Amino acid sequence: MSKIALVDDDRNILTSVSMTLEAEGFEVETYNDGQQAFDAFSKKLPDMAVLDIKMPRMDGMDLLQRLRQKSQMPVIFLTSKDDEIDEVLGLRMGADDYVKKPFSQRLLVERIRALLRRQDALDGKVTAVDAEEGKVIERGELRMDPLRHAVAWKGRDVSLTVTEFLLLQALAQRPGFVKSRDQLMDVAYDDQVYVDDRTIDSHIKRLRKKLRQVDPEFSAIETLYGIGYRYNEE
């Protein structure tokens, strides 16, 4: 049973969403603000966190930043309808996805399940077929180990979220070939989950930023404006 942390200062959301998730077979922990959640996470991390952005004492952005210092567990942001800047900032800071309020609880459940399935695959809970597909990828200075969710560039480790890892893997598997945004969406999200181009672009920008932190000259991921992205083996 996966444990989901739900962090929001709206008690109605905490009550209704936790009831839905428990009915779907999840174990749910609820917190009224970011500080309360961070104190609990310091003792034991859940399998996934669903965070509101605007909260008292510690907001969702600050909580996510602290979480990413110790864990790459999946994180979904809950954002208000017009908080586009917050959505982009959240993705750049390492959130895996976002859901706008007011939201369909069925949609939230589907996104949670999608991220947990990918996390299970990357944690090594795989079949023999998965193991064959999870062979180490080496492309120039890049080394990716799908079964261990490990990435290194020029021998230096790079910490990626689940979504960032899957996007980089999709690009690096076929160097020189262009992947459209729609193709990358299919890699990172279930068919039932809709995201726009801006979401994929935000993930790619953060992916580049992380790789440039270990190598300021990193340029292997090329943007083809109006078309998509490709990985150029260096």
Short mmCIF file of N, CA and C in Angstrom, two decimals, residues 108-214:
data_model
loop_
_atom_site.label_atom_id
_atom_site.label_comp_id
_atom_site.label_asym_id
_atom_site.label_seq_id
_atom_site.Cartn_x
_atom_site.Cartn_y
_atom_site.Cartn_z
N LEU A 108 -6.72 13.46 -10.50
CA LEU A 108 -5.62 13.44 -9.52
C LEU A 108 -5.20 12.01 -9.22
N VAL A 109 -6.17 11.12 -9.04
CA VAL A 109 -5.86 9.72 -8.77
C VAL A 109 -5.07 9.11 -9.92
N GLU A 110 -5.47 9.41 -11.16
CA GLU A 110 -4.77 8.85 -12.32
C GLU A 110 -3.33 9.34 -12.39
N ARG A 111 -3.12 10.62 -12.08
CA ARG A 111 -1.76 11.15 -12.11
C ARG A 111 -0.91 10.54 -11.00
N ILE A 112 -1.50 10.34 -9.84
CA ILE A 112 -0.78 9.70 -8.75
C ILE A 112 -0.38 8.28 -9.14
N ARG A 113 -1.32 7.53 -9.70
CA ARG A 113 -1.00 6.15 -10.10
C ARG A 113 0.07 6.12 -11.18
N ALA A 114 0.02 7.04 -12.13
CA ALA A 114 1.00 7.07 -13.21
C ALA A 114 2.40 7.30 -12.66
N LEU A 115 2.55 8.25 -11.75
CA LEU A 115 3.86 8.54 -11.19
C LEU A 115 4.37 7.39 -10.31
N LEU A 116 3.48 6.77 -9.57
CA LEU A 116 3.90 5.65 -8.73
C LEU A 116 4.33 4.45 -9.56
N ARG A 117 3.65 4.22 -10.70
CA ARG A 117 4.05 3.11 -11.57
C ARG A 117 5.45 3.35 -12.12
N ARG A 118 5.72 4.59 -12.54
CA ARG A 118 7.05 4.89 -13.06
C ARG A 118 8.11 4.77 -11.96
N GLN A 119 7.76 5.22 -10.75
CA GLN A 119 8.71 5.13 -9.65
C GLN A 119 9.01 3.67 -9.33
N ASP A 120 7.99 2.82 -9.36
CA ASP A 120 8.21 1.39 -9.11
C ASP A 120 9.16 0.80 -10.13
N ALA A 121 8.99 1.19 -11.39
CA ALA A 121 9.86 0.66 -12.44
C ALA A 121 11.30 1.10 -12.23
N LEU A 122 11.47 2.35 -11.84
CA LEU A 122 12.82 2.86 -11.64
C LEU A 122 13.45 2.37 -10.34
N ASP A 123 12.63 1.91 -9.41
CA ASP A 123 13.14 1.36 -8.15
C ASP A 123 13.55 -0.10 -8.27
N GLY A 124 13.39 -0.67 -9.46
CA GLY A 124 13.85 -2.04 -9.67
C GLY A 124 12.79 -3.10 -9.49
N LYS A 125 11.54 -2.72 -9.34
CA LYS A 125 10.46 -3.70 -9.23
C LYS A 125 10.03 -4.08 -10.64
N VAL A 126 10.86 -4.94 -11.28
CA VAL A 126 10.70 -5.19 -12.71
C VAL A 126 10.64 -6.68 -13.01
N THR A 127 10.10 -6.99 -14.19
CA THR A 127 10.08 -8.36 -14.69
C THR A 127 11.35 -8.62 -15.49
N ALA A 128 11.51 -9.83 -15.99
CA ALA A 128 12.67 -10.17 -16.81
C ALA A 128 12.69 -9.32 -18.08
N VAL A 129 11.53 -9.08 -18.66
CA VAL A 129 11.46 -8.23 -19.85
C VAL A 129 11.88 -6.81 -19.51
N ASP A 130 11.42 -6.31 -18.36
CA ASP A 130 11.81 -4.97 -17.94
C ASP A 130 13.32 -4.88 -17.75
N ALA A 131 13.89 -5.93 -17.17
CA ALA A 131 15.33 -5.93 -16.92
C ALA A 131 16.11 -5.85 -18.23
N GLU A 132 15.62 -6.54 -19.26
CA GLU A 132 16.27 -6.48 -20.57
C GLU A 132 16.19 -5.06 -21.13
N GLU A 133 15.04 -4.43 -20.95
CA GLU A 133 14.87 -3.07 -21.45
C GLU A 133 15.60 -2.05 -20.59
N GLY A 134 15.96 -2.44 -19.36
CA GLY A 134 16.58 -1.51 -18.44
C GLY A 134 18.09 -1.53 -18.45
N LYS A 135 18.68 -1.97 -19.56
CA LYS A 135 20.14 -2.01 -19.65
C LYS A 135 20.72 -0.60 -19.59
N VAL A 136 21.95 -0.54 -19.08
CA VAL A 136 22.65 0.73 -18.96
C VAL A 136 22.82 1.38 -20.34
N ILE A 137 22.56 2.69 -20.41
CA ILE A 137 22.71 3.47 -21.64
C ILE A 137 23.97 4.32 -21.52
N GLU A 138 24.85 4.21 -22.49
CA GLU A 138 26.05 5.06 -22.53
C GLU A 138 26.09 5.79 -23.86
N ARG A 139 26.06 7.11 -23.78
CA ARG A 139 26.08 7.96 -24.97
C ARG A 139 27.11 9.07 -24.75
N GLY A 140 28.31 8.87 -25.28
CA GLY A 140 29.36 9.85 -25.06
C GLY A 140 29.68 9.97 -23.58
N GLU A 141 29.50 11.16 -23.02
CA GLU A 141 29.80 11.41 -21.61
C GLU A 141 28.65 11.03 -20.69
N LEU A 142 27.54 10.61 -21.27
CA LEU A 142 26.35 10.29 -20.48
C LEU A 142 26.29 8.80 -20.16
N ARG A 143 25.94 8.50 -18.89
CA ARG A 143 25.70 7.12 -18.49
C ARG A 143 24.41 7.09 -17.67
N MET A 144 23.47 6.23 -18.11
CA MET A 144 22.19 6.10 -17.43
C MET A 144 21.95 4.64 -17.06
N ASP A 145 21.56 4.41 -15.82
CA ASP A 145 21.22 3.07 -15.35
C ASP A 145 19.74 3.09 -14.95
N PRO A 146 18.85 2.65 -15.83
CA PRO A 146 17.41 2.74 -15.55
C PRO A 146 16.95 1.97 -14.31
N LEU A 147 17.56 0.82 -14.05
CA LEU A 147 17.11 0.03 -12.92
C LEU A 147 17.48 0.66 -11.58
N ARG A 148 18.53 1.45 -11.58
CA ARG A 148 18.94 2.13 -10.35
C ARG A 148 18.58 3.61 -10.35
N HIS A 149 17.94 4.05 -11.42
CA HIS A 149 17.58 5.47 -11.56
C HIS A 149 18.81 6.34 -11.33
N ALA A 150 19.93 5.94 -11.91
CA ALA A 150 21.20 6.63 -11.73
C ALA A 150 21.64 7.28 -13.04
N VAL A 151 22.11 8.52 -12.95
CA VAL A 151 22.59 9.26 -14.11
C VAL A 151 23.94 9.88 -13.77
N ALA A 152 24.88 9.77 -14.71
CA ALA A 152 26.18 10.42 -14.53
C ALA A 152 26.58 11.10 -15.83
N TRP A 153 27.18 12.28 -15.71
CA TRP A 153 27.72 13.01 -16.85
C TRP A 153 29.18 13.30 -16.56
N LYS A 154 30.05 12.82 -17.44
CA LYS A 154 31.49 12.94 -17.24
C LYS A 154 31.92 12.40 -15.88
N GLY A 155 31.27 11.30 -15.49
CA GLY A 155 31.61 10.64 -14.24
C GLY A 155 31.03 11.27 -12.99
N ARG A 156 30.27 12.34 -13.14
CA ARG A 156 29.67 13.01 -11.98
C ARG A 156 28.17 12.73 -11.92
N ASP A 157 27.69 12.35 -10.74
CA ASP A 157 26.29 11.99 -10.56
C ASP A 157 25.38 13.20 -10.75
N VAL A 158 24.23 12.94 -11.37
CA VAL A 158 23.21 13.97 -11.58
C VAL A 158 21.90 13.45 -11.01
N SER A 159 21.30 14.17 -10.08
CA SER A 159 20.07 13.73 -9.43
C SER A 159 18.86 14.24 -10.20
N LEU A 160 18.04 13.31 -10.72
CA LEU A 160 16.87 13.68 -11.53
C LEU A 160 15.59 13.14 -10.91
N THR A 161 14.50 13.86 -11.17
CA THR A 161 13.18 13.34 -10.81
C THR A 161 12.80 12.22 -11.79
N VAL A 162 11.73 11.52 -11.48
CA VAL A 162 11.25 10.44 -12.35
C VAL A 162 10.99 10.96 -13.76
N THR A 163 10.26 12.07 -13.86
CA THR A 163 9.90 12.60 -15.18
C THR A 163 11.14 13.05 -15.95
N GLU A 164 12.06 13.73 -15.28
CA GLU A 164 13.29 14.17 -15.94
C GLU A 164 14.09 12.98 -16.46
N PHE A 165 14.16 11.94 -15.66
CA PHE A 165 14.90 10.74 -16.07
C PHE A 165 14.28 10.13 -17.32
N LEU A 166 12.97 10.00 -17.35
CA LEU A 166 12.30 9.37 -18.48
C LEU A 166 12.46 10.19 -19.76
N LEU A 167 12.42 11.51 -19.63
CA LEU A 167 12.61 12.35 -20.82
C LEU A 167 14.03 12.23 -21.36
N LEU A 168 15.02 12.26 -20.47
CA LEU A 168 16.40 12.12 -20.90
C LEU A 168 16.63 10.74 -21.52
N GLN A 169 16.06 9.72 -20.93
CA GLN A 169 16.20 8.36 -21.47
C GLN A 169 15.61 8.26 -22.87
N ALA A 170 14.44 8.85 -23.06
CA ALA A 170 13.79 8.81 -24.38
C ALA A 170 14.63 9.50 -25.44
N LEU A 171 15.28 10.60 -25.08
CA LEU A 171 16.11 11.33 -26.04
C LEU A 171 17.42 10.60 -26.30
N ALA A 172 18.04 10.08 -25.23
CA ALA A 172 19.37 9.47 -25.37
C ALA A 172 19.33 8.10 -26.04
N GLN A 173 18.19 7.43 -26.01
CA GLN A 173 18.11 6.10 -26.61
C GLN A 173 18.37 6.14 -28.11
N ARG A 174 18.02 7.25 -28.76
CA ARG A 174 18.22 7.37 -30.21
C ARG A 174 18.86 8.71 -30.53
N PRO A 175 20.17 8.83 -30.32
CA PRO A 175 20.85 10.09 -30.59
C PRO A 175 20.65 10.55 -32.03
N GLY A 176 20.46 11.83 -32.20
CA GLY A 176 20.30 12.40 -33.54
C GLY A 176 18.88 12.39 -34.05
N PHE A 177 17.99 11.59 -33.42
CA PHE A 177 16.60 11.53 -33.85
C PHE A 177 15.76 12.53 -33.06
N VAL A 178 14.87 13.22 -33.75
CA VAL A 178 14.04 14.24 -33.11
C VAL A 178 12.85 13.59 -32.42
N LYS A 179 12.59 14.04 -31.19
CA LYS A 179 11.39 13.65 -30.47
C LYS A 179 10.48 14.87 -30.36
N SER A 180 9.27 14.75 -30.87
CA SER A 180 8.33 15.86 -30.76
C SER A 180 7.84 15.97 -29.31
N ARG A 181 7.24 17.08 -29.00
CA ARG A 181 6.69 17.26 -27.65
C ARG A 181 5.61 16.23 -27.38
N ASP A 182 4.79 15.91 -28.38
CA ASP A 182 3.75 14.89 -28.20
C ASP A 182 4.37 13.54 -27.87
N GLN A 183 5.45 13.19 -28.53
CA GLN A 183 6.12 11.91 -28.25
C GLN A 183 6.70 11.90 -26.84
N LEU A 184 7.24 13.03 -26.41
CA LEU A 184 7.79 13.11 -25.06
C LEU A 184 6.68 13.08 -24.01
N MET A 185 5.53 13.65 -24.34
CA MET A 185 4.38 13.56 -23.44
C MET A 185 3.97 12.11 -23.24
N ASP A 186 3.97 11.32 -24.34
CA ASP A 186 3.61 9.91 -24.25
C ASP A 186 4.57 9.14 -23.36
N VAL A 187 5.84 9.55 -23.37
CA VAL A 187 6.85 8.89 -22.54
C VAL A 187 6.62 9.20 -21.06
N ALA A 188 6.33 10.47 -20.77
CA ALA A 188 6.30 10.93 -19.39
C ALA A 188 4.94 10.84 -18.72
N TYR A 189 3.87 10.72 -19.51
CA TYR A 189 2.53 10.75 -18.94
C TYR A 189 1.66 9.68 -19.57
N ASP A 190 0.69 9.20 -18.78
CA ASP A 190 -0.28 8.25 -19.31
C ASP A 190 -1.15 8.93 -20.36
N ASP A 191 -1.75 8.12 -21.24
CA ASP A 191 -2.62 8.66 -22.28
C ASP A 191 -3.79 9.44 -21.71
N GLN A 192 -4.23 9.05 -20.49
CA GLN A 192 -5.40 9.69 -19.90
C GLN A 192 -5.07 11.04 -19.27
N VAL A 193 -3.80 11.37 -19.20
CA VAL A 193 -3.38 12.60 -18.55
C VAL A 193 -2.96 13.62 -19.60
N TYR A 194 -3.62 14.76 -19.65
CA TYR A 194 -3.28 15.80 -20.62
C TYR A 194 -2.33 16.81 -19.99
N VAL A 195 -1.24 17.14 -20.69
CA VAL A 195 -0.38 18.25 -20.32
C VAL A 195 -0.12 19.07 -21.57
N ASP A 196 0.23 20.35 -21.39
CA ASP A 196 0.49 21.18 -22.56
C ASP A 196 1.99 21.24 -22.85
N ASP A 197 2.33 21.88 -23.97
CA ASP A 197 3.73 21.96 -24.40
C ASP A 197 4.60 22.62 -23.34
N ARG A 198 4.05 23.59 -22.64
CA ARG A 198 4.83 24.34 -21.66
C ARG A 198 5.35 23.43 -20.55
N THR A 199 4.58 22.41 -20.20
CA THR A 199 5.02 21.49 -19.16
C THR A 199 6.26 20.72 -19.59
N ILE A 200 6.26 20.20 -20.82
CA ILE A 200 7.42 19.48 -21.33
C ILE A 200 8.61 20.42 -21.42
N ASP A 201 8.39 21.63 -21.92
CA ASP A 201 9.48 22.60 -22.03
C ASP A 201 10.09 22.91 -20.66
N SER A 202 9.25 23.01 -19.64
CA SER A 202 9.75 23.30 -18.29
C SER A 202 10.61 22.16 -17.77
N HIS A 203 10.17 20.92 -18.02
CA HIS A 203 10.97 19.76 -17.59
C HIS A 203 12.33 19.75 -18.30
N ILE A 204 12.33 20.04 -19.60
CA ILE A 204 13.59 20.03 -20.36
C ILE A 204 14.52 21.13 -19.86
N LYS A 205 13.98 22.31 -19.57
CA LYS A 205 14.81 23.40 -19.05
C LYS A 205 15.46 23.01 -17.73
N ARG A 206 14.70 22.37 -16.86
CA ARG A 206 15.26 21.96 -15.58
C ARG A 206 16.29 20.85 -15.78
N LEU A 207 16.02 19.95 -16.70
CA LEU A 207 16.97 18.88 -17.00
C LEU A 207 18.30 19.46 -17.47
N ARG A 208 18.24 20.41 -18.39
CA ARG A 208 19.47 21.06 -18.85
C ARG A 208 20.19 21.76 -17.70
N LYS A 209 19.44 22.44 -16.85
CA LYS A 209 20.04 23.16 -15.74
C LYS A 209 20.81 22.23 -14.83
N LYS A 210 20.23 21.07 -14.54
CA LYS A 210 20.91 20.11 -13.66
C LYS A 210 22.19 19.58 -14.29
N LEU A 211 22.15 19.32 -15.58
CA LEU A 211 23.35 18.82 -16.25
C LEU A 211 24.42 19.91 -16.37
N ARG A 212 24.00 21.16 -16.52
CA ARG A 212 24.97 22.25 -16.59
C ARG A 212 25.56 22.59 -15.23
N GLN A 213 24.91 22.12 -14.17
CA GLN A 213 25.50 22.33 -12.86
C GLN A 213 26.75 21.48 -12.68
N VAL A 214 26.82 20.35 -13.38
CA VAL A 214 28.03 19.52 -13.31
C VAL A 214 28.96 19.79 -14.49
#
